[in-house]
Short mmCIF file of C-alpha atoms in Angstrom, two decimals:
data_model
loop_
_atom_site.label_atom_id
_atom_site.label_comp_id
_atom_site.label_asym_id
_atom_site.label_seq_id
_atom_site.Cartn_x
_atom_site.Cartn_y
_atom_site.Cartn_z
CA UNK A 1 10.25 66.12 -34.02
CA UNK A 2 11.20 62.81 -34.80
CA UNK A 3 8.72 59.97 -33.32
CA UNK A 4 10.47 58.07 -30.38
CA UNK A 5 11.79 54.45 -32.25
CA UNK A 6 10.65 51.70 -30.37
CA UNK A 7 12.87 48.38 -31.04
CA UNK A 8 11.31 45.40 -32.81
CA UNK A 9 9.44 42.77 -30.88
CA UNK A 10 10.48 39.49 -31.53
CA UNK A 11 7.88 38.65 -34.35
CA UNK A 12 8.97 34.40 -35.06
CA UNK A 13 9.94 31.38 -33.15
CA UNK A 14 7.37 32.26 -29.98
CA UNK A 15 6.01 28.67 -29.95
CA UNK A 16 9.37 27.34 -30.92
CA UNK A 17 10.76 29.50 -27.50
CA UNK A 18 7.93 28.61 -25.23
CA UNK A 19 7.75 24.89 -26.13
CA UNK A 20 11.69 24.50 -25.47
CA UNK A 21 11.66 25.97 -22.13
CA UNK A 22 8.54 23.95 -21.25
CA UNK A 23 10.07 20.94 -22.27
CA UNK A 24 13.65 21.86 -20.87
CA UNK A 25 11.74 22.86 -16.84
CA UNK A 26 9.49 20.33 -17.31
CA UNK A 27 12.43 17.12 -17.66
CA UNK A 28 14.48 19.54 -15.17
CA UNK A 29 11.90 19.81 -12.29
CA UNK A 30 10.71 16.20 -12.39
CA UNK A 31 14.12 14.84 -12.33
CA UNK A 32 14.99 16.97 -9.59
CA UNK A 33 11.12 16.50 -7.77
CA UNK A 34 11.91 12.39 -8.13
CA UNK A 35 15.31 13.03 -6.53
CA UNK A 36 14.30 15.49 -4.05
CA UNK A 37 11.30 12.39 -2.76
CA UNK A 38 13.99 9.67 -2.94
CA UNK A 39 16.31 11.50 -0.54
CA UNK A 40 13.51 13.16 1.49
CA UNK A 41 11.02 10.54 2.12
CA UNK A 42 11.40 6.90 0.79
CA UNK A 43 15.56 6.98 2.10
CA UNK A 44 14.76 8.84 5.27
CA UNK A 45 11.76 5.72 5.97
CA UNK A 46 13.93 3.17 5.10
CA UNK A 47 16.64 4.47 7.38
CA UNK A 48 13.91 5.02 10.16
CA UNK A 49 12.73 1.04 10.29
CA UNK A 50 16.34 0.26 9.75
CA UNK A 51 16.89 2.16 13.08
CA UNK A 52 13.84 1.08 15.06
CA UNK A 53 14.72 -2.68 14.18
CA UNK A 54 18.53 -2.75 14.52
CA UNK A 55 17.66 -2.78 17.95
CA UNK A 56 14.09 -3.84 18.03
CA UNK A 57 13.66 -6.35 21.49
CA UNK A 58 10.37 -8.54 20.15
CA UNK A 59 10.80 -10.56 23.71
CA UNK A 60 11.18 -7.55 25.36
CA UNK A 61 7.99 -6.31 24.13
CA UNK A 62 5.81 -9.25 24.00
CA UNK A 63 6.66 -9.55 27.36
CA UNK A 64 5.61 -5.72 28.94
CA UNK A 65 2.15 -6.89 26.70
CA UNK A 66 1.84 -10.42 28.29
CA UNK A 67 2.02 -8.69 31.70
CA UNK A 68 -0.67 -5.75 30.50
CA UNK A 69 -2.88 -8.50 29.87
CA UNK A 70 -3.80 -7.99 26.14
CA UNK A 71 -3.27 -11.26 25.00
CA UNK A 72 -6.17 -14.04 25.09
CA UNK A 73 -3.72 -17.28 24.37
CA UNK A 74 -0.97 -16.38 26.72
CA UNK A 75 -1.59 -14.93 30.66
CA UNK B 1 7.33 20.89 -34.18
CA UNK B 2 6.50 24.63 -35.06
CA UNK B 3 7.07 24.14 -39.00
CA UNK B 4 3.33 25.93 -40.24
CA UNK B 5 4.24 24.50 -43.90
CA UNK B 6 4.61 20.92 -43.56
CA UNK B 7 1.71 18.88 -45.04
CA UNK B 8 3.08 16.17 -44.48
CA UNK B 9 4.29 14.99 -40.60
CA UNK B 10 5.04 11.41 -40.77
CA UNK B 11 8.12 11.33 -39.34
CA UNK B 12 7.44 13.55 -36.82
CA UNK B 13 3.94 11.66 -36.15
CA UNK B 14 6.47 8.34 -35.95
CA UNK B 15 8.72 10.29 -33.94
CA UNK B 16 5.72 11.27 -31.28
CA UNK B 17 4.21 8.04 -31.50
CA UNK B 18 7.16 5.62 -30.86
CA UNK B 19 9.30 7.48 -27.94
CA UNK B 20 5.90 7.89 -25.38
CA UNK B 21 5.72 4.18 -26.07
CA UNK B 22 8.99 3.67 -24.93
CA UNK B 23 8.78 5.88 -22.27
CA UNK B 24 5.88 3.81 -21.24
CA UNK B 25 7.23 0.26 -21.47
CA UNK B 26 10.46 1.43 -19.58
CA UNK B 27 8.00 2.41 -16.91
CA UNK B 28 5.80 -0.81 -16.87
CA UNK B 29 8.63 -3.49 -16.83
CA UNK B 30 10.14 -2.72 -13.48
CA UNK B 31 6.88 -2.18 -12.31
CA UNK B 32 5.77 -5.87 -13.14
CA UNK B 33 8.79 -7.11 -12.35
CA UNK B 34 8.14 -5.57 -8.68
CA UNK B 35 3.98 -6.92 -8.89
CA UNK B 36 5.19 -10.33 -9.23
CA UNK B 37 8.42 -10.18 -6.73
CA UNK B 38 5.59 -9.52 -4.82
CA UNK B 39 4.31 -12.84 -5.08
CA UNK B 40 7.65 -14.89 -4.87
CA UNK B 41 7.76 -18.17 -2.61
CA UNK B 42 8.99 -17.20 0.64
CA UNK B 43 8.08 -21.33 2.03
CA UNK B 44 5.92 -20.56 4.61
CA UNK B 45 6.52 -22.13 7.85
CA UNK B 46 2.79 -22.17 8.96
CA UNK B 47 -0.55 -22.38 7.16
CA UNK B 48 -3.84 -21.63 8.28
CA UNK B 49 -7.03 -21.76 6.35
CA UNK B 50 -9.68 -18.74 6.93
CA UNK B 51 -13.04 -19.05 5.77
CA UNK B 52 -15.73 -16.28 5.44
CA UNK B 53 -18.96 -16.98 6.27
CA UNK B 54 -22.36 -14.90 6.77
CA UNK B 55 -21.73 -13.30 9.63
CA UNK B 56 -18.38 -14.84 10.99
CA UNK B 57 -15.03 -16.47 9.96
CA UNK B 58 -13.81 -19.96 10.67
CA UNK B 59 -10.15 -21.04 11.08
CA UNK B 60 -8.42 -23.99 10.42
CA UNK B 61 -5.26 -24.79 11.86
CA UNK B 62 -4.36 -28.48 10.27
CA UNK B 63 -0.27 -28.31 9.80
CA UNK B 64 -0.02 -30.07 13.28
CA UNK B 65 -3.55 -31.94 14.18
CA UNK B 66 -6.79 -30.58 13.44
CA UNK B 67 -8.23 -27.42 14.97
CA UNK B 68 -11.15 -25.65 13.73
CA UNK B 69 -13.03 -23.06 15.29
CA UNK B 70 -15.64 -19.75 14.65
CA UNK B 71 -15.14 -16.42 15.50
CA UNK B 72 -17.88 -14.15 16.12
CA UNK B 73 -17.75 -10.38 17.43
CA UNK B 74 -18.55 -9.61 20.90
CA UNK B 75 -21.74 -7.97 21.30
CA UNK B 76 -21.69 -4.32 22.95
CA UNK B 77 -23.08 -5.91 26.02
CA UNK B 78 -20.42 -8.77 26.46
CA UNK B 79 -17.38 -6.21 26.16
CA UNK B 80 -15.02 -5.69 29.14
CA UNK B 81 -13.99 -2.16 30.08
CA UNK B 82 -11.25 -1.49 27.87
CA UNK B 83 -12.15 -3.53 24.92
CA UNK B 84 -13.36 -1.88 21.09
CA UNK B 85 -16.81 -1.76 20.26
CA UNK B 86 -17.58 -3.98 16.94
CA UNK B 87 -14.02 -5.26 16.79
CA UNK B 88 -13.36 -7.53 19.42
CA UNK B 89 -14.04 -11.50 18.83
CA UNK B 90 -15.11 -14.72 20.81
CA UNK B 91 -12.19 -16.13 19.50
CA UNK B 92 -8.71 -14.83 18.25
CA UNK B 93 -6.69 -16.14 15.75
CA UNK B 94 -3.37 -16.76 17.15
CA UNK B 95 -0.13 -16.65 14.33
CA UNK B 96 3.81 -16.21 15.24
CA UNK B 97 5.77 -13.48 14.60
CA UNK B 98 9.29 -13.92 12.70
CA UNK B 99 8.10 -16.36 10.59
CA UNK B 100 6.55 -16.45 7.16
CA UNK B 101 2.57 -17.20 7.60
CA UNK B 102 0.17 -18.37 4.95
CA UNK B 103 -3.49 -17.85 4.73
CA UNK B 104 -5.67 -19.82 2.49
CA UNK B 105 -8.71 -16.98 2.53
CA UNK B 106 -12.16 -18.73 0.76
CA UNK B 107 -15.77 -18.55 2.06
CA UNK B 108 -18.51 -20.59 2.44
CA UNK B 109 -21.16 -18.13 1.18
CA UNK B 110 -20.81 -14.82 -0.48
CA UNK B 111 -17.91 -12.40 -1.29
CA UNK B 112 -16.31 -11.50 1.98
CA UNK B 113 -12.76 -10.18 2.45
CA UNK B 114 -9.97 -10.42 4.96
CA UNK B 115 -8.15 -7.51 6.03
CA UNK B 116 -5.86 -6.93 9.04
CA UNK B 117 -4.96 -3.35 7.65
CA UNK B 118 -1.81 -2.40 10.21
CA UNK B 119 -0.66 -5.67 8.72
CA UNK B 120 -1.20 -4.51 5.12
CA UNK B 121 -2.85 -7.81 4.22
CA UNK B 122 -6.08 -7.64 2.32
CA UNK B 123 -7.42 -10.95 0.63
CA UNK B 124 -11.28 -11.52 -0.92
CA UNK B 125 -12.96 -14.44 0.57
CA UNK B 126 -14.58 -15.90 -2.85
CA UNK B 127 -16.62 -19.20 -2.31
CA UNK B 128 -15.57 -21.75 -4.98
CA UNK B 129 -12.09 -19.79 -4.85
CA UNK B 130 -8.54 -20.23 -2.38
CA UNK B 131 -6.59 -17.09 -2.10
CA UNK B 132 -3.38 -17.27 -0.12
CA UNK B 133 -1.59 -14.18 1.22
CA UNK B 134 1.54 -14.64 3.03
CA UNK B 135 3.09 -12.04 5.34
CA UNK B 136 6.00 -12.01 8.01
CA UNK B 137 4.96 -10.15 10.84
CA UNK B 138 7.88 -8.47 13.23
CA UNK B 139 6.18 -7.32 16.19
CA UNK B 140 3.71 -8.72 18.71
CA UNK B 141 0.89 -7.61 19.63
CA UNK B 142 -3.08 -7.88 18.74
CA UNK B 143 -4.03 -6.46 15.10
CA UNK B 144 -7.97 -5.79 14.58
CA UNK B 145 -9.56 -5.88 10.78
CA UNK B 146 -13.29 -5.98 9.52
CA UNK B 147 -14.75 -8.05 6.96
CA UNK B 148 -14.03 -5.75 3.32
CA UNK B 149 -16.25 -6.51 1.09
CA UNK B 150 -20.24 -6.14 1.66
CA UNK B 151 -21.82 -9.51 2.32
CA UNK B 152 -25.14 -8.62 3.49
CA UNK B 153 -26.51 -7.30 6.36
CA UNK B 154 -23.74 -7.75 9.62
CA UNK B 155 -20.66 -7.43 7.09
CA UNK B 156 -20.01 -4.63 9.38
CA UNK B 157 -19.86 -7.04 11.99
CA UNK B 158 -17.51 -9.79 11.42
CA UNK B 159 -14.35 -8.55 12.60
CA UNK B 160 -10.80 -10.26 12.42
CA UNK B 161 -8.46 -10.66 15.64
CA UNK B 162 -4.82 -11.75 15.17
CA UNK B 163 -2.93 -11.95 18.37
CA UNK B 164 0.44 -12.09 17.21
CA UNK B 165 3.05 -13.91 19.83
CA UNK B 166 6.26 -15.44 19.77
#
Protein backbone atom coordinates (compact mmCIF):
# COMPACT_ATOMS: atom_id res chain seq x y z
CA UNK A 1 0.00 0.00 0.00
CA UNK A 2 1.31 3.10 -1.08
CA UNK A 3 1.87 5.80 1.90
CA UNK A 4 -0.79 8.65 1.61
CA UNK A 5 1.41 11.82 -0.25
CA UNK A 6 1.06 14.75 1.68
CA UNK A 7 1.78 18.09 -0.50
CA UNK A 8 4.84 20.21 0.26
CA UNK A 9 4.70 22.92 2.86
CA UNK A 10 5.85 26.04 1.76
CA UNK A 11 9.58 25.69 2.95
CA UNK A 12 11.06 29.72 1.81
CA UNK A 13 9.94 33.25 1.84
CA UNK A 14 7.92 32.83 5.48
CA UNK A 15 9.53 36.05 6.85
CA UNK A 16 9.45 37.59 3.45
CA UNK A 17 5.29 36.65 3.55
CA UNK A 18 4.69 37.65 7.10
CA UNK A 19 6.68 40.92 7.01
CA UNK A 20 4.68 42.09 3.74
CA UNK A 21 1.34 41.56 5.12
CA UNK A 22 2.42 43.22 8.38
CA UNK A 23 3.62 46.05 6.67
CA UNK A 24 0.72 46.12 3.99
CA UNK A 25 -2.33 45.92 7.39
CA UNK A 26 -0.27 47.85 9.31
CA UNK A 27 -0.14 51.28 6.62
CA UNK A 28 -3.85 49.95 5.72
CA UNK A 29 -5.41 50.04 9.27
CA UNK A 30 -3.76 53.26 10.42
CA UNK A 31 -4.74 55.12 7.41
CA UNK A 32 -8.11 53.94 7.70
CA UNK A 33 -8.03 54.25 12.00
CA UNK A 34 -6.77 58.20 11.27
CA UNK A 35 -9.69 58.54 8.85
CA UNK A 36 -12.20 56.69 10.72
CA UNK A 37 -11.20 59.51 14.09
CA UNK A 38 -11.27 62.48 11.67
CA UNK A 39 -14.82 61.73 10.52
CA UNK A 40 -15.98 60.23 13.86
CA UNK A 41 -14.76 62.50 16.47
CA UNK A 42 -12.64 65.68 15.68
CA UNK A 43 -15.44 66.60 12.47
CA UNK A 44 -18.44 65.53 14.46
CA UNK A 45 -16.92 68.22 17.58
CA UNK A 46 -16.24 70.76 15.34
CA UNK A 47 -19.68 70.55 13.80
CA UNK A 48 -21.19 70.32 17.42
CA UNK A 49 -19.63 73.96 18.68
CA UNK A 50 -20.34 75.13 15.21
CA UNK A 51 -24.03 74.28 16.06
CA UNK A 52 -24.22 75.35 19.70
CA UNK A 53 -22.66 78.84 18.66
CA UNK A 54 -24.42 79.59 15.35
CA UNK A 55 -27.05 80.38 17.58
CA UNK A 56 -25.39 80.85 20.89
CA UNK A 57 -27.46 84.08 22.83
CA UNK A 58 -24.35 85.29 25.31
CA UNK A 59 -26.99 88.21 26.50
CA UNK A 60 -29.49 85.84 26.75
CA UNK A 61 -27.55 83.83 29.08
CA UNK A 62 -25.68 86.25 31.09
CA UNK A 63 -28.84 87.55 31.76
CA UNK A 64 -30.96 84.16 33.24
CA UNK A 65 -27.31 84.14 35.47
CA UNK A 66 -27.48 87.86 36.55
CA UNK A 67 -31.04 87.14 37.76
CA UNK A 68 -29.84 83.60 39.60
CA UNK A 69 -27.59 85.70 41.43
CA UNK A 70 -24.15 84.09 40.66
CA UNK A 71 -22.37 87.00 39.81
CA UNK A 72 -20.46 89.21 42.58
CA UNK A 73 -19.82 92.48 40.17
CA UNK A 74 -23.21 92.68 38.63
CA UNK A 75 -26.83 92.24 40.81
CA UNK B 1 15.05 42.55 4.13
CA UNK B 2 15.00 38.62 4.39
CA UNK B 3 18.34 38.15 2.22
CA UNK B 4 20.34 35.53 5.03
CA UNK B 5 23.60 36.08 2.71
CA UNK B 6 24.25 39.64 2.64
CA UNK B 7 27.30 40.73 4.71
CA UNK B 8 27.10 43.68 3.80
CA UNK B 9 23.61 46.00 4.38
CA UNK B 10 24.55 49.49 3.75
CA UNK B 11 22.12 50.42 1.57
CA UNK B 12 19.53 48.86 3.17
CA UNK B 13 20.90 50.29 6.69
CA UNK B 14 20.74 53.90 4.60
CA UNK B 15 17.52 52.92 3.34
CA UNK B 16 16.09 52.22 7.15
CA UNK B 17 17.85 55.00 8.54
CA UNK B 18 16.88 57.93 6.22
CA UNK B 19 12.94 57.27 5.44
CA UNK B 20 11.92 57.01 9.59
CA UNK B 21 13.73 60.32 9.59
CA UNK B 22 11.60 61.63 7.13
CA UNK B 23 8.71 60.19 8.37
CA UNK B 24 9.59 61.97 11.49
CA UNK B 25 10.33 65.51 10.30
CA UNK B 26 7.07 65.40 8.13
CA UNK B 27 5.42 64.78 11.46
CA UNK B 28 7.23 67.51 13.58
CA UNK B 29 6.90 70.51 11.12
CA UNK B 30 3.16 70.90 11.13
CA UNK B 31 3.26 70.17 14.57
CA UNK B 32 5.54 73.29 15.35
CA UNK B 33 4.05 75.16 12.99
CA UNK B 34 0.64 74.55 15.07
CA UNK B 35 2.88 75.12 18.80
CA UNK B 36 3.73 78.47 17.67
CA UNK B 37 0.25 79.50 15.80
CA UNK B 38 -0.50 78.92 19.15
CA UNK B 39 1.24 81.81 20.31
CA UNK B 40 0.37 84.34 17.44
CA UNK B 41 -0.63 88.08 18.40
CA UNK B 42 -4.23 88.20 18.64
CA UNK B 43 -3.83 92.35 20.19
CA UNK B 44 -5.46 91.96 23.21
CA UNK B 45 -8.03 94.40 24.08
CA UNK B 46 -7.51 94.13 27.93
CA UNK B 47 -4.57 93.33 30.21
CA UNK B 48 -4.48 92.39 33.63
CA UNK B 49 -1.52 91.50 35.71
CA UNK B 50 -1.89 88.36 38.26
CA UNK B 51 0.53 87.82 40.82
CA UNK B 52 1.03 84.67 43.02
CA UNK B 53 1.79 85.04 46.32
CA UNK B 54 2.05 82.66 49.54
CA UNK B 55 -1.16 81.98 50.13
CA UNK B 56 -3.19 84.33 47.71
CA UNK B 57 -3.11 86.15 44.30
CA UNK B 58 -3.14 89.85 43.62
CA UNK B 59 -4.61 91.56 40.51
CA UNK B 60 -3.82 94.47 38.76
CA UNK B 61 -6.07 96.11 36.54
CA UNK B 62 -3.92 99.35 35.18
CA UNK B 63 -5.17 99.71 31.27
CA UNK B 64 -7.76 102.34 32.57
CA UNK B 65 -6.58 103.80 36.21
CA UNK B 66 -5.08 101.80 38.79
CA UNK B 67 -6.80 98.96 40.63
CA UNK B 68 -5.12 96.49 42.69
CA UNK B 69 -6.52 94.13 44.97
CA UNK B 70 -5.95 90.41 46.94
CA UNK B 71 -7.89 87.53 46.73
CA UNK B 72 -8.04 85.11 49.40
CA UNK B 73 -10.38 81.88 49.71
CA UNK B 74 -13.32 81.93 51.87
CA UNK B 75 -12.91 79.96 54.88
CA UNK B 76 -15.47 76.94 55.40
CA UNK B 77 -17.10 79.03 58.00
CA UNK B 78 -17.66 82.29 55.89
CA UNK B 79 -19.38 80.25 52.91
CA UNK B 80 -23.05 80.92 52.02
CA UNK B 81 -25.34 77.97 51.35
CA UNK B 82 -24.70 77.18 47.92
CA UNK B 83 -21.17 78.20 47.56
CA UNK B 84 -17.87 75.44 46.98
CA UNK B 85 -15.83 74.56 49.75
CA UNK B 86 -11.97 75.69 49.13
CA UNK B 87 -12.85 77.43 45.88
CA UNK B 88 -14.70 80.39 46.47
CA UNK B 89 -12.72 83.90 46.98
CA UNK B 90 -13.03 87.32 48.89
CA UNK B 91 -12.61 88.77 45.75
CA UNK B 92 -13.29 87.76 42.02
CA UNK B 93 -11.51 88.67 39.17
CA UNK B 94 -13.84 90.16 36.78
CA UNK B 95 -12.71 89.83 32.65
CA UNK B 96 -15.17 90.27 29.45
CA UNK B 97 -16.22 87.81 27.31
CA UNK B 98 -15.81 88.29 23.34
CA UNK B 99 -12.77 89.87 23.61
CA UNK B 100 -9.16 88.81 23.57
CA UNK B 101 -7.75 89.01 27.39
CA UNK B 102 -4.15 89.04 28.48
CA UNK B 103 -2.68 87.91 31.69
CA UNK B 104 0.72 88.86 32.78
CA UNK B 105 1.00 85.68 35.46
CA UNK B 106 4.43 86.34 37.90
CA UNK B 107 4.67 85.94 41.71
CA UNK B 108 6.03 87.55 44.42
CA UNK B 109 7.42 84.45 46.21
CA UNK B 110 7.71 80.93 45.08
CA UNK B 111 6.54 78.87 42.03
CA UNK B 112 2.81 79.12 41.93
CA UNK B 113 0.59 78.55 38.86
CA UNK B 114 -2.60 79.88 37.40
CA UNK B 115 -5.13 77.68 36.11
CA UNK B 116 -8.82 78.28 35.28
CA UNK B 117 -9.05 74.64 33.76
CA UNK B 118 -12.80 74.91 31.95
CA UNK B 119 -10.96 77.81 30.39
CA UNK B 120 -7.99 75.69 29.32
CA UNK B 121 -5.55 78.33 30.55
CA UNK B 122 -2.69 77.16 32.66
CA UNK B 123 0.32 79.65 33.29
CA UNK B 124 3.35 79.18 36.14
CA UNK B 125 3.61 82.09 38.39
CA UNK B 126 7.65 82.32 38.47
CA UNK B 127 8.99 85.28 40.65
CA UNK B 128 11.67 87.18 38.67
CA UNK B 129 9.59 85.89 35.50
CA UNK B 130 6.19 87.52 33.35
CA UNK B 131 4.23 84.91 31.59
CA UNK B 132 1.30 86.11 29.52
CA UNK B 133 -1.50 83.81 28.36
CA UNK B 134 -4.16 85.21 26.30
CA UNK B 135 -7.57 83.59 25.78
CA UNK B 136 -11.04 84.71 24.27
CA UNK B 137 -13.65 83.53 26.34
CA UNK B 138 -17.38 83.01 24.65
CA UNK B 139 -19.64 82.43 27.40
CA UNK B 140 -20.42 84.03 30.75
CA UNK B 141 -20.45 82.77 33.65
CA UNK B 142 -18.04 82.16 36.89
CA UNK B 143 -14.94 79.70 36.16
CA UNK B 144 -13.14 78.30 39.48
CA UNK B 145 -9.20 77.15 39.33
CA UNK B 146 -6.61 76.32 42.18
CA UNK B 147 -3.18 77.39 42.49
CA UNK B 148 -1.00 74.36 40.22
CA UNK B 149 2.04 74.15 41.32
CA UNK B 150 3.00 73.32 45.16
CA UNK B 151 4.06 76.45 46.99
CA UNK B 152 4.08 75.38 50.47
CA UNK B 153 1.73 74.66 52.87
CA UNK B 154 -2.05 76.38 51.75
CA UNK B 155 -1.16 75.89 47.88
CA UNK B 156 -4.26 73.94 48.17
CA UNK B 157 -5.85 76.94 49.21
CA UNK B 158 -5.45 79.78 46.93
CA UNK B 159 -8.09 79.41 44.53
CA UNK B 160 -8.80 81.55 41.30
CA UNK B 161 -12.39 83.15 40.54
CA UNK B 162 -13.08 84.63 37.09
CA UNK B 163 -16.54 85.96 36.73
CA UNK B 164 -16.81 86.32 33.19
CA UNK B 165 -19.56 89.16 32.00
CA UNK B 166 -20.30 91.11 29.12
Amino acid sequence: MAPEVLPKPQMRGLLARRLRFHMVTGFVLSLGVAALYKVGVADKRKKAYADFYRNYDAMKDFEEMRKAGIFQSVK
Amino acid sequence: LTNTSITDAQEMETIWTILPAIILISIALPSLRILYLTDEINDPSFTIKSIGHQWYWTYEYTDYGGLIFNSYMLPPLFLNPGDLRLLEVDNRVVLPIEAPVRMMITSQDVLHSWTIPTLGLKTDAVPGRLNQTVFTATRPGVYYGQCSEICGANHSFMPIVAELIP
